[in-house]
PDB file of C-alpha atoms in Angstrom:
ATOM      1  CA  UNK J   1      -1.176  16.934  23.485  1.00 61.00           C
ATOM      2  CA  UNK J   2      -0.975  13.571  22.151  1.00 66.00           C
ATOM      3  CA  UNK J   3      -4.168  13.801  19.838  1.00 75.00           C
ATOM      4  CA  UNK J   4      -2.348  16.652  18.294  1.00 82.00           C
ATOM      5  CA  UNK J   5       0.552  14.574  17.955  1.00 78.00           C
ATOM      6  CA  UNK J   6      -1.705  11.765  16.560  1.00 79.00           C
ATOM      7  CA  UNK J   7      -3.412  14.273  14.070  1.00 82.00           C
ATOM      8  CA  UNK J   8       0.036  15.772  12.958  1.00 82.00           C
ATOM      9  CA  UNK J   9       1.254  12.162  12.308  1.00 79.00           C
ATOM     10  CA  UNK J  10      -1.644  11.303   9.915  1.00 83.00           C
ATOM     11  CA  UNK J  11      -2.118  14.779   8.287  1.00 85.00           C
ATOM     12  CA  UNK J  12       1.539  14.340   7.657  1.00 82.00           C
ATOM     13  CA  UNK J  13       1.769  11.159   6.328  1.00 82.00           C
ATOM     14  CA  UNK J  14      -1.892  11.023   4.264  1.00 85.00           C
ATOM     15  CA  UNK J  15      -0.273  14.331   2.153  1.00 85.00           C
ATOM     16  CA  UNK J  16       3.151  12.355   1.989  1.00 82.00           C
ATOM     17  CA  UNK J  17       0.799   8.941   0.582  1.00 85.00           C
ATOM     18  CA  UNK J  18      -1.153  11.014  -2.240  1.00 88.00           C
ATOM     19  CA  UNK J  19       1.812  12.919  -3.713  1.00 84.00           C
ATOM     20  CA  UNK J  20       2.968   9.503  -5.881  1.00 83.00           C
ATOM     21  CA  UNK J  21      -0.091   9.073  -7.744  1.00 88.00           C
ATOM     22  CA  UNK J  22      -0.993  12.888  -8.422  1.00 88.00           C
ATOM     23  CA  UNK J  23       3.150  13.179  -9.547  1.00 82.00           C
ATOM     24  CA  UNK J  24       1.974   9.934 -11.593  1.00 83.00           C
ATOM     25  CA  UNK J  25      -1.413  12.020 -13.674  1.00 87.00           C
ATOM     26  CA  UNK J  26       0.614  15.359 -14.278  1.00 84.00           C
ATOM     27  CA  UNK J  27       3.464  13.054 -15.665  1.00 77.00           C
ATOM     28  CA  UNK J  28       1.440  11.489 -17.949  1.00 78.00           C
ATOM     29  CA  UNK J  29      -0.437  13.910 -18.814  1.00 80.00           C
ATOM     30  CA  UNK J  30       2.435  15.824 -20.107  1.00 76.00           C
ATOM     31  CA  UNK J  31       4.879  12.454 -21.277  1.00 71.00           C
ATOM     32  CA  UNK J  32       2.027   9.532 -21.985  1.00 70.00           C
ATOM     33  CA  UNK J  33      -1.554   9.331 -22.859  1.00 73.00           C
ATOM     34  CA  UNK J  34      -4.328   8.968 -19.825  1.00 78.00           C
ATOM     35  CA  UNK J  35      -6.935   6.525 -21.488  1.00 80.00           C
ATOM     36  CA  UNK J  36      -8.165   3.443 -19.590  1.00 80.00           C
ATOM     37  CA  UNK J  37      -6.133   1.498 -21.448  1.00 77.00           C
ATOM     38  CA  UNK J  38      -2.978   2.938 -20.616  1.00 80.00           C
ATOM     39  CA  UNK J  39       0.089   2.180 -18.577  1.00 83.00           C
ATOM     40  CA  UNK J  40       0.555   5.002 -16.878  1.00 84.00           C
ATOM     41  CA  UNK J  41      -3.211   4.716 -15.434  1.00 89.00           C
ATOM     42  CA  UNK J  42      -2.832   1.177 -14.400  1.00 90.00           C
ATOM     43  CA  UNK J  43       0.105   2.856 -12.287  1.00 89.00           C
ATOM     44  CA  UNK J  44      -1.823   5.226 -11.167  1.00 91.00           C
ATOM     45  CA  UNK J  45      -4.851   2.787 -10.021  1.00 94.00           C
ATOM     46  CA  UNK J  46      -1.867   0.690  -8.421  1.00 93.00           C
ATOM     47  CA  UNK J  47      -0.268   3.793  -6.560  1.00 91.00           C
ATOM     48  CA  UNK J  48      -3.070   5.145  -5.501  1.00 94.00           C
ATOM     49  CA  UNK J  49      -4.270   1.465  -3.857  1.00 94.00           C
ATOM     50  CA  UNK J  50      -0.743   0.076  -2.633  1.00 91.00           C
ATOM     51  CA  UNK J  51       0.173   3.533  -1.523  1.00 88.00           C
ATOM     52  CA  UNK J  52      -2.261   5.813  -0.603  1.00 90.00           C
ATOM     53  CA  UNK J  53      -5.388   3.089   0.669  1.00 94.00           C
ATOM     54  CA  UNK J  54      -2.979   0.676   2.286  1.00 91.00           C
ATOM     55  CA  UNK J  55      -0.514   3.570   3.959  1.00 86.00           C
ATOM     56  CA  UNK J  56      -3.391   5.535   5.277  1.00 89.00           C
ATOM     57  CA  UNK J  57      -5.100   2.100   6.639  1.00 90.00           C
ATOM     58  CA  UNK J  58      -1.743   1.427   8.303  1.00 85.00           C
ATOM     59  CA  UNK J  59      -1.809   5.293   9.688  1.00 84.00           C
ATOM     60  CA  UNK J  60      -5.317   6.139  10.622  1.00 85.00           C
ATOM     61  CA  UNK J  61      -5.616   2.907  12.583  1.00 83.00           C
ATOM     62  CA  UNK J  62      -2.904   4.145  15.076  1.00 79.00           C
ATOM     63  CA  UNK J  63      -3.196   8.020  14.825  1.00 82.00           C
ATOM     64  CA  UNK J  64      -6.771   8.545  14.350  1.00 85.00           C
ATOM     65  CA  UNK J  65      -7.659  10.853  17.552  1.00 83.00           C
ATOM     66  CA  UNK J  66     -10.893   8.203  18.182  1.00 85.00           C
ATOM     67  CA  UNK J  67     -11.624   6.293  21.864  1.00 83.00           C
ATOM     68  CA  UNK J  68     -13.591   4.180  19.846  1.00 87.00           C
ATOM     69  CA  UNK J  69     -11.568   0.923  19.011  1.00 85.00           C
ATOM     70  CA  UNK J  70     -14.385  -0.388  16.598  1.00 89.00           C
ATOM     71  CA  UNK J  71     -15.119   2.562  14.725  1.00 91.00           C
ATOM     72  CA  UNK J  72     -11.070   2.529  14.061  1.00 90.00           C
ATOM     73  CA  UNK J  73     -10.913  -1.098  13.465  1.00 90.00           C
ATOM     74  CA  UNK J  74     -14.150   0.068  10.775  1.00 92.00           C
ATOM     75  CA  UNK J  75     -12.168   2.613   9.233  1.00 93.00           C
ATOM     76  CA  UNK J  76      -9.075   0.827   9.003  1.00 93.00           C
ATOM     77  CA  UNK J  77     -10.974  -2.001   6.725  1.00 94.00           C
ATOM     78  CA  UNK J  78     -13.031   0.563   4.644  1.00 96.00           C
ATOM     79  CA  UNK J  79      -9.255   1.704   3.733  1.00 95.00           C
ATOM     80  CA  UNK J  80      -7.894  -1.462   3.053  1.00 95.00           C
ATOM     81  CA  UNK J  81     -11.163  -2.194   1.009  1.00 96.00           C
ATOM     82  CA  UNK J  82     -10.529   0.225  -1.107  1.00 96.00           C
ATOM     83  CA  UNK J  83      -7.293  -0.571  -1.203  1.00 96.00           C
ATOM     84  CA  UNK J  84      -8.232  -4.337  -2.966  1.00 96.00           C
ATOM     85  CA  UNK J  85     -10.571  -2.518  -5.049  1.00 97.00           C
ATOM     86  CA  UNK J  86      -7.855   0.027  -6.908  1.00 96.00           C
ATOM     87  CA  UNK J  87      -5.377  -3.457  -7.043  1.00 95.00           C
ATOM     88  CA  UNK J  88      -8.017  -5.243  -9.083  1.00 95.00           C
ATOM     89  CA  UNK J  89      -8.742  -2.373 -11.254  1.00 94.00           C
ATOM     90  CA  UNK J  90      -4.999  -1.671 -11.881  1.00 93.00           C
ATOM     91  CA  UNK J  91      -4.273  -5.425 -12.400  1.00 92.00           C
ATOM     92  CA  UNK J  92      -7.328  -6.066 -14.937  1.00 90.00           C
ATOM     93  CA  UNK J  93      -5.787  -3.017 -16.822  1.00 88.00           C
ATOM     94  CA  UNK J  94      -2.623  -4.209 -17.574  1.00 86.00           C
ATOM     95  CA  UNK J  95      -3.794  -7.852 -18.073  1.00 83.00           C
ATOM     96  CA  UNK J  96      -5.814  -6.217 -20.500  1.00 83.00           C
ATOM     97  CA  UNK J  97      -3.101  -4.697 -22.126  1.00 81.00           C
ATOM     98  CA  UNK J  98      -0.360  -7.434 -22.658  1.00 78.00           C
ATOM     99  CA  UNK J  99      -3.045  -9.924 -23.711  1.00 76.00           C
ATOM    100  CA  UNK J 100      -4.471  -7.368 -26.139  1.00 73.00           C
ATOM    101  CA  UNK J 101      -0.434  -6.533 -27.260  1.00 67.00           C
ATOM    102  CA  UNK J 102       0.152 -10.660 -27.275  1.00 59.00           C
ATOM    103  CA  UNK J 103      -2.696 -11.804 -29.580  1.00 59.00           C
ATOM    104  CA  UNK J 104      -1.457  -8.801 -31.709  1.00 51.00           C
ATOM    105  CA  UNK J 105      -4.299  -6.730 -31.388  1.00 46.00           C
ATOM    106  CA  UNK J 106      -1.930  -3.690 -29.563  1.00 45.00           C
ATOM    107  CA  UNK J 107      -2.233  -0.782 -30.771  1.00 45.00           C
ATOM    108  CA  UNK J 108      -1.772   1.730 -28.628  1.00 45.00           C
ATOM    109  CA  UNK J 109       1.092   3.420 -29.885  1.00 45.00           C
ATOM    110  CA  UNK J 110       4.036   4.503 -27.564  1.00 47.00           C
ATOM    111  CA  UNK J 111       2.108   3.531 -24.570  1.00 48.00           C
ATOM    112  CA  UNK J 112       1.537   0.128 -25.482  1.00 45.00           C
ATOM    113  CA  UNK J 113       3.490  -2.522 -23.493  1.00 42.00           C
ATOM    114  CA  UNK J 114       6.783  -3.633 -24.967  1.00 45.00           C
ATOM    115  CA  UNK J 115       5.808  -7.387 -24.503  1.00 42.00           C
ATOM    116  CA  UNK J 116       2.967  -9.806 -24.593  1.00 41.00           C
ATOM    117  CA  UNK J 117       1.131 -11.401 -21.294  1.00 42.00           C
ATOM    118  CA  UNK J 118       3.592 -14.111 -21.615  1.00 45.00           C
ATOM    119  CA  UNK J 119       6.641 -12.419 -21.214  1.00 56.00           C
ATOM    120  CA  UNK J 120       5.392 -10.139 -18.617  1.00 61.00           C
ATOM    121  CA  UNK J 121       4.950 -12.223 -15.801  1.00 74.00           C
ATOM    122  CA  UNK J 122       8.431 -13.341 -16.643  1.00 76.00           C
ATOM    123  CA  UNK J 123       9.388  -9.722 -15.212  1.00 81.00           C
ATOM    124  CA  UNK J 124      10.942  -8.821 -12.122  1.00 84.00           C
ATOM    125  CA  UNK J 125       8.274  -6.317 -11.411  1.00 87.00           C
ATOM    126  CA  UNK J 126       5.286  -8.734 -12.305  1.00 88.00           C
ATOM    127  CA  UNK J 127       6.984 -10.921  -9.684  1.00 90.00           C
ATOM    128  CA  UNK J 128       7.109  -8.572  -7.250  1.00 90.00           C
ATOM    129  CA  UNK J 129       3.583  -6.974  -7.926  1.00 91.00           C
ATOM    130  CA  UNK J 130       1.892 -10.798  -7.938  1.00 92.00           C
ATOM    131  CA  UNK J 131       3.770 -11.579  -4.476  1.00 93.00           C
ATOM    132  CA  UNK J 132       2.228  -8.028  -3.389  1.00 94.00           C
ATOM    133  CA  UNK J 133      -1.116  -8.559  -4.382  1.00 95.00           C
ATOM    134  CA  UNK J 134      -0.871 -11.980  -2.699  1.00 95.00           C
ATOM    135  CA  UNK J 135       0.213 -11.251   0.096  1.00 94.00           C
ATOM    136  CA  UNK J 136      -2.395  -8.498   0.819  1.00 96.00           C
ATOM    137  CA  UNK J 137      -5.447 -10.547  -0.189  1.00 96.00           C
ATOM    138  CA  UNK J 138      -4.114 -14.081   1.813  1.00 95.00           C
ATOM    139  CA  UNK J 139      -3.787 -10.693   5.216  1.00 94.00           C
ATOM    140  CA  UNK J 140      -6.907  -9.616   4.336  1.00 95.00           C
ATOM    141  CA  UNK J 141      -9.038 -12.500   4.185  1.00 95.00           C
ATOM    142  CA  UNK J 142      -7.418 -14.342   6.938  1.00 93.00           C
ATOM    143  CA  UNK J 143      -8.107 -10.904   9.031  1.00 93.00           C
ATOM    144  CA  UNK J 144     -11.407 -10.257   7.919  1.00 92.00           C
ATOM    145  CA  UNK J 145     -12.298 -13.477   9.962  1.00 92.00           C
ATOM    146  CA  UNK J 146      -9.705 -13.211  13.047  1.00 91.00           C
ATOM    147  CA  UNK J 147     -11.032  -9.892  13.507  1.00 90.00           C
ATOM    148  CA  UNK J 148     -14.267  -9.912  12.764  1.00 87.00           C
ATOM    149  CA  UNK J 149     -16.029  -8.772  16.350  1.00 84.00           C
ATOM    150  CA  UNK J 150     -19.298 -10.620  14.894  1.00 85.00           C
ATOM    151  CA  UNK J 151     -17.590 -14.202  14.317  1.00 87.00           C
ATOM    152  CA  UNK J 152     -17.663 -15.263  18.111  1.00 84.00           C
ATOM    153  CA  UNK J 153     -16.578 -18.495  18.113  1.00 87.00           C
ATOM    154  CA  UNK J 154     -12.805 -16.776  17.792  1.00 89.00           C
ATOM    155  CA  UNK J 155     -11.839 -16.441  21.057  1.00 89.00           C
ATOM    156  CA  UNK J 156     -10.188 -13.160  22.406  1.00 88.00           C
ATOM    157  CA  UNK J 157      -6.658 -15.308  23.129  1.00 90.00           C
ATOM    158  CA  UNK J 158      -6.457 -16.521  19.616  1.00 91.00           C
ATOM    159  CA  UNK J 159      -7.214 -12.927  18.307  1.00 90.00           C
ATOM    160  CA  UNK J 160      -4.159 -11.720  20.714  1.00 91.00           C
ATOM    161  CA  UNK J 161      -1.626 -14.552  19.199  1.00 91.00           C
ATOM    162  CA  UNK J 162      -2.420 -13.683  15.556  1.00 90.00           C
ATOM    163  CA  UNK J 163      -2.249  -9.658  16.183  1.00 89.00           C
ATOM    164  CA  UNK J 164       1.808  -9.393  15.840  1.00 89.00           C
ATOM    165  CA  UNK J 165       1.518 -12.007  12.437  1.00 90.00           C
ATOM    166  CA  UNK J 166      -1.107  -9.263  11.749  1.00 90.00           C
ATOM    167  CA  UNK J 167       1.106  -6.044  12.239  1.00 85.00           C
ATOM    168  CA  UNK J 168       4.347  -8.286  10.572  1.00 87.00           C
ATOM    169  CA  UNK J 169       2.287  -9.165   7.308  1.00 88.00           C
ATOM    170  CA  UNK J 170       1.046  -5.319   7.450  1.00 86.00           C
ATOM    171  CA  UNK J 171       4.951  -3.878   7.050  1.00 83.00           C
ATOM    172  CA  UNK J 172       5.634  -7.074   4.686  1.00 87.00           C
ATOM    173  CA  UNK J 173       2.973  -5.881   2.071  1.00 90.00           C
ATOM    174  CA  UNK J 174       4.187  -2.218   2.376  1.00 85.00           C
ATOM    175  CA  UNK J 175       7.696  -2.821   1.785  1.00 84.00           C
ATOM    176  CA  UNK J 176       6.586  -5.447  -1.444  1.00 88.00           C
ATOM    177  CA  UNK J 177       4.382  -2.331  -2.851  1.00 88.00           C
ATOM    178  CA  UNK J 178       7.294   0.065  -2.374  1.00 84.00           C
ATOM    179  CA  UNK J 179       9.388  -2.731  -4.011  1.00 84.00           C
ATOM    180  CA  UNK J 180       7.091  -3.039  -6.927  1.00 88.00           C
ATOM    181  CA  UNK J 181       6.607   1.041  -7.383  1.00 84.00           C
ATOM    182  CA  UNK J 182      10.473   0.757  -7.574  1.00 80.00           C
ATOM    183  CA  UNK J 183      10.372  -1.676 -10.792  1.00 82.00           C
ATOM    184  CA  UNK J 184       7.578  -0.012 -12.145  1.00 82.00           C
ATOM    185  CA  UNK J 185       8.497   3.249 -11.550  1.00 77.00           C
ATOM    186  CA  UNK J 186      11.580   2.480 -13.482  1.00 74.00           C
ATOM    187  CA  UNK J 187      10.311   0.908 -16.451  1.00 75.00           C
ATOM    188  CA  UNK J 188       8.158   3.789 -16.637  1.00 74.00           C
ATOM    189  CA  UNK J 189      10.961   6.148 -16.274  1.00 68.00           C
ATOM    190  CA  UNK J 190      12.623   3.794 -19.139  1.00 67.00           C
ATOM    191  CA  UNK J 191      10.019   4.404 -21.656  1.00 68.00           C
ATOM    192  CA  UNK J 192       8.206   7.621 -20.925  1.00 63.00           C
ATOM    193  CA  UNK J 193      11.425  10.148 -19.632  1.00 62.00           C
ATOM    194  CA  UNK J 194      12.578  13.003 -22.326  1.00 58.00           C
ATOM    195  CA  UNK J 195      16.074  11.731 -23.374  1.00 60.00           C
ATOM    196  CA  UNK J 196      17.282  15.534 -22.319  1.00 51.00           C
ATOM    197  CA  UNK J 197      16.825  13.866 -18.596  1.00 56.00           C
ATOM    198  CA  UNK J 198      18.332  10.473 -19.776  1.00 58.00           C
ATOM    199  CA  UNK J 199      21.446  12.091 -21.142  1.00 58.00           C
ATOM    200  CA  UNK J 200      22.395  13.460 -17.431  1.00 55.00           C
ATOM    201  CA  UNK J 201      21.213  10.039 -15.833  1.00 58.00           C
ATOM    202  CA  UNK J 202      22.650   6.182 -16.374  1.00 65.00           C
ATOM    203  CA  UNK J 203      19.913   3.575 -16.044  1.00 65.00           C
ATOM    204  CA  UNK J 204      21.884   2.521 -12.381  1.00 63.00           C
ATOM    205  CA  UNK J 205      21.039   5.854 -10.965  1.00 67.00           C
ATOM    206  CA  UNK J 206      17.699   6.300 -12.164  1.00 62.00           C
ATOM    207  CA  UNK J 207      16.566   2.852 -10.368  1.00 62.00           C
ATOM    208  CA  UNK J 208      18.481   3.972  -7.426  1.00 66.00           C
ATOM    209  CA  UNK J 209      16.505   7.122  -6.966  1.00 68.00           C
ATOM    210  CA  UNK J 210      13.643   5.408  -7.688  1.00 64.00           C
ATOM    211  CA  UNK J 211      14.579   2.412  -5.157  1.00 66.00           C
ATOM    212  CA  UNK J 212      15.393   5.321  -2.499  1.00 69.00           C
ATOM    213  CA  UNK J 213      11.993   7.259  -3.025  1.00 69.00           C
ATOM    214  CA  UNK J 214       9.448   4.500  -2.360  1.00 67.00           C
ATOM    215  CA  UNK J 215      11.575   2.836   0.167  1.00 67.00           C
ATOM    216  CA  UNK J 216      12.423   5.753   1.737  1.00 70.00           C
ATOM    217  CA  UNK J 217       8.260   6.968   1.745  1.00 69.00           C
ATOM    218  CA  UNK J 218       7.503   3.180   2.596  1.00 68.00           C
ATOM    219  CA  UNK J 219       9.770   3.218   5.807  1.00 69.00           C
ATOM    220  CA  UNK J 220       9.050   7.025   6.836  1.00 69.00           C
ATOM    221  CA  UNK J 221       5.256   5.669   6.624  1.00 67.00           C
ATOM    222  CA  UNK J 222       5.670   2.862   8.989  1.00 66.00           C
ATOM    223  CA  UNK J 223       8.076   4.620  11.598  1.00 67.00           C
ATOM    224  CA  UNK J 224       6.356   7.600  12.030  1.00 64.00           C
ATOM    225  CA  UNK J 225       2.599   6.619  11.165  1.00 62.00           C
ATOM    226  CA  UNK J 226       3.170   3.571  13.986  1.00 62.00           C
ATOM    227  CA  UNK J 227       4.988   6.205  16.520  1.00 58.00           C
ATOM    228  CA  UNK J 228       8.217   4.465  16.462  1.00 54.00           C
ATOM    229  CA  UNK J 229      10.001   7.640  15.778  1.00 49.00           C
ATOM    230  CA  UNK J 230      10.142   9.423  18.722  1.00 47.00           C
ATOM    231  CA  UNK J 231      12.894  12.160  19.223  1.00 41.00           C
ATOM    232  CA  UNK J 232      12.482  11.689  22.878  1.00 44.00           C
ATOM    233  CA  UNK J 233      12.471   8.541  23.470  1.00 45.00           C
ATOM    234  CA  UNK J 234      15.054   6.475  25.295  1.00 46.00           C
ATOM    235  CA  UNK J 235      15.283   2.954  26.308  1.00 45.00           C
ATOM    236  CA  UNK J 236      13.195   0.141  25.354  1.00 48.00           C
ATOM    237  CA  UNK J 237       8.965   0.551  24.814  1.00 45.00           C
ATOM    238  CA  UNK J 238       7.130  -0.964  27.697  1.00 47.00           C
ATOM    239  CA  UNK J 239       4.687  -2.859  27.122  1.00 47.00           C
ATOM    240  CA  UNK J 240       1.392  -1.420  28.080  1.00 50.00           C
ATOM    241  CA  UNK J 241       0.154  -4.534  30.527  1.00 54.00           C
ATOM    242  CA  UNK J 242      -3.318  -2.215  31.351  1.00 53.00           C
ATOM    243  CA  UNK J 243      -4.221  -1.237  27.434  1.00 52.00           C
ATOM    244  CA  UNK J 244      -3.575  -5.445  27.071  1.00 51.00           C
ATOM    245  CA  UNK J 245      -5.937  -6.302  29.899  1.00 56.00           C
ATOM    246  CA  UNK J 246      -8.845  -3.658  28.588  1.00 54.00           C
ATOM    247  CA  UNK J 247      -8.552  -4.573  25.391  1.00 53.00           C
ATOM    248  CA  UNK J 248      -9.013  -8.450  25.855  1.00 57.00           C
ATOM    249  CA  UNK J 249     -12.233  -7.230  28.007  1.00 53.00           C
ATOM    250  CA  UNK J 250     -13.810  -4.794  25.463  1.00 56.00           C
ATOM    251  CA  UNK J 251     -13.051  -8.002  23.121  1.00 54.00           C
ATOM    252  CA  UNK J 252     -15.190 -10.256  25.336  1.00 58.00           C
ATOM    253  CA  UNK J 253     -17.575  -8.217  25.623  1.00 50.00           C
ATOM    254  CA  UNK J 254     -18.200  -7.604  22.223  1.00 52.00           C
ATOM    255  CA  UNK J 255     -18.302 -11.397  21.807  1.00 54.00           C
ATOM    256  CA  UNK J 256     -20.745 -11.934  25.305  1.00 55.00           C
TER     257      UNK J 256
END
């Protein structure tokens, strides 16, 4: 019963994860222009990364129906792997873009950026998209070494102290990438929507729907991916004193 319960959770939440970025292609296939060069794909690269890799990392790590704690720890990185590799793509795109639009060789048309590479990481979603991308790498790198099973001079204890700074920086990132789909999804929404839609709409209440979609996706993500929703739960979680004794073993003996 609860691998079915772990399945439903990740089915659930890896259809809810690739819904953005395929809403993201039929929009601009019918609003922008899909070249490599092109807005639109470099949110597309981004959503797919910050929202499908990174979400289903966060998911499959805690639902995937596997006894194997390595093979999970394997296919959590693989995730957030390609995860850095869709953020670098999406990030040389639009770096791409505003230097080619600030040394005034744009031309792209209507799906050009509106400023030059100067300007733009003046903007509140630049900010927010830089702190993201921070963030993630400084998580990764630092856990690509705590973790690492093969890097034994890290003892077991130290890996046990740095697993909730682990988990924290985890939700941090998620909630920066929904923050910076929010920006971006609004400047897109600017530029890109049919003025028919903008005519029914005030620029207020279009970033407020935005804000409330990828916030909303970001928290239903962690809650229910991480099995803190639970409708019958009461009381306080316990903490699991047996799964943290077995686990420090299978650690040491991984690092024997």
């Amino acid at each position: 019963m609860k691998d079915i319960s772990q399945i439903f959770r990740l089915v659930v939440t890896t259809l809810l994860l690739i819904v953005p970025p395929i809403l993201l292609i039929v929009y601009g296939k019918k609003y922008a222009t899909l070249t490599w060069d092109s807005v639109i794909t470099h949110g597309i690269f981004m959503l797919f990364g910050f929202c499908s890799f990174l979400g289903t990392a966060v998911s499959s790590f805690k639902n995937l129906p596997i006894k194997s704690r390595m093979t999970r720890k394997l296919i959590h990185v693989l995730l957030h792997t390609c995860c850095l590799v869709f953020m670098f793509i999406g990030w040389a795109q639009i770096h791409k873009i505003t230097e080619k639009s600030h040394g005034g060789h744009g031309g792209h048309g209507d799906d050009s950026h509106d400023h030059g590479s100067e300007d733009h990481y003046l903007s509140v979603h630049s900010w927010l998209g830089v702190l993201t991308m921070t963030v993630f790498c400084l998580t990764y790198l630092f856990s690509a070494v705590l973790f690492n099973p093969y890097l034994k001079f890290i003892k077991p204890s130290i890996r046990m102290a740095a697993k909730p700074f682990h988990i924290s920086s985890g939700i941090g990132v998620t909630v920066l990438a929904a923050a910076a789909t929010t920006t971006g999804l609004y400047n897109y929404i600017e530029k890109y929507v049919p003025n028919v839609f903008k005519s029914s709409q005030t620029p207020a209440l279009r970033l407020i729907l935005s804000a409330a979609l990828f916030v909303g996706i970001a928290f239903f993500v962690l809650m229910f991916s991480l099995g803190v929703i639970h409708p019958n739960q009461t009381g306080k979680p316990k903490v699991n004193q047996t799964q943290l004794k077995e686990v420090m073993v299978n650690e040491t003996v991984v690092n024997s």
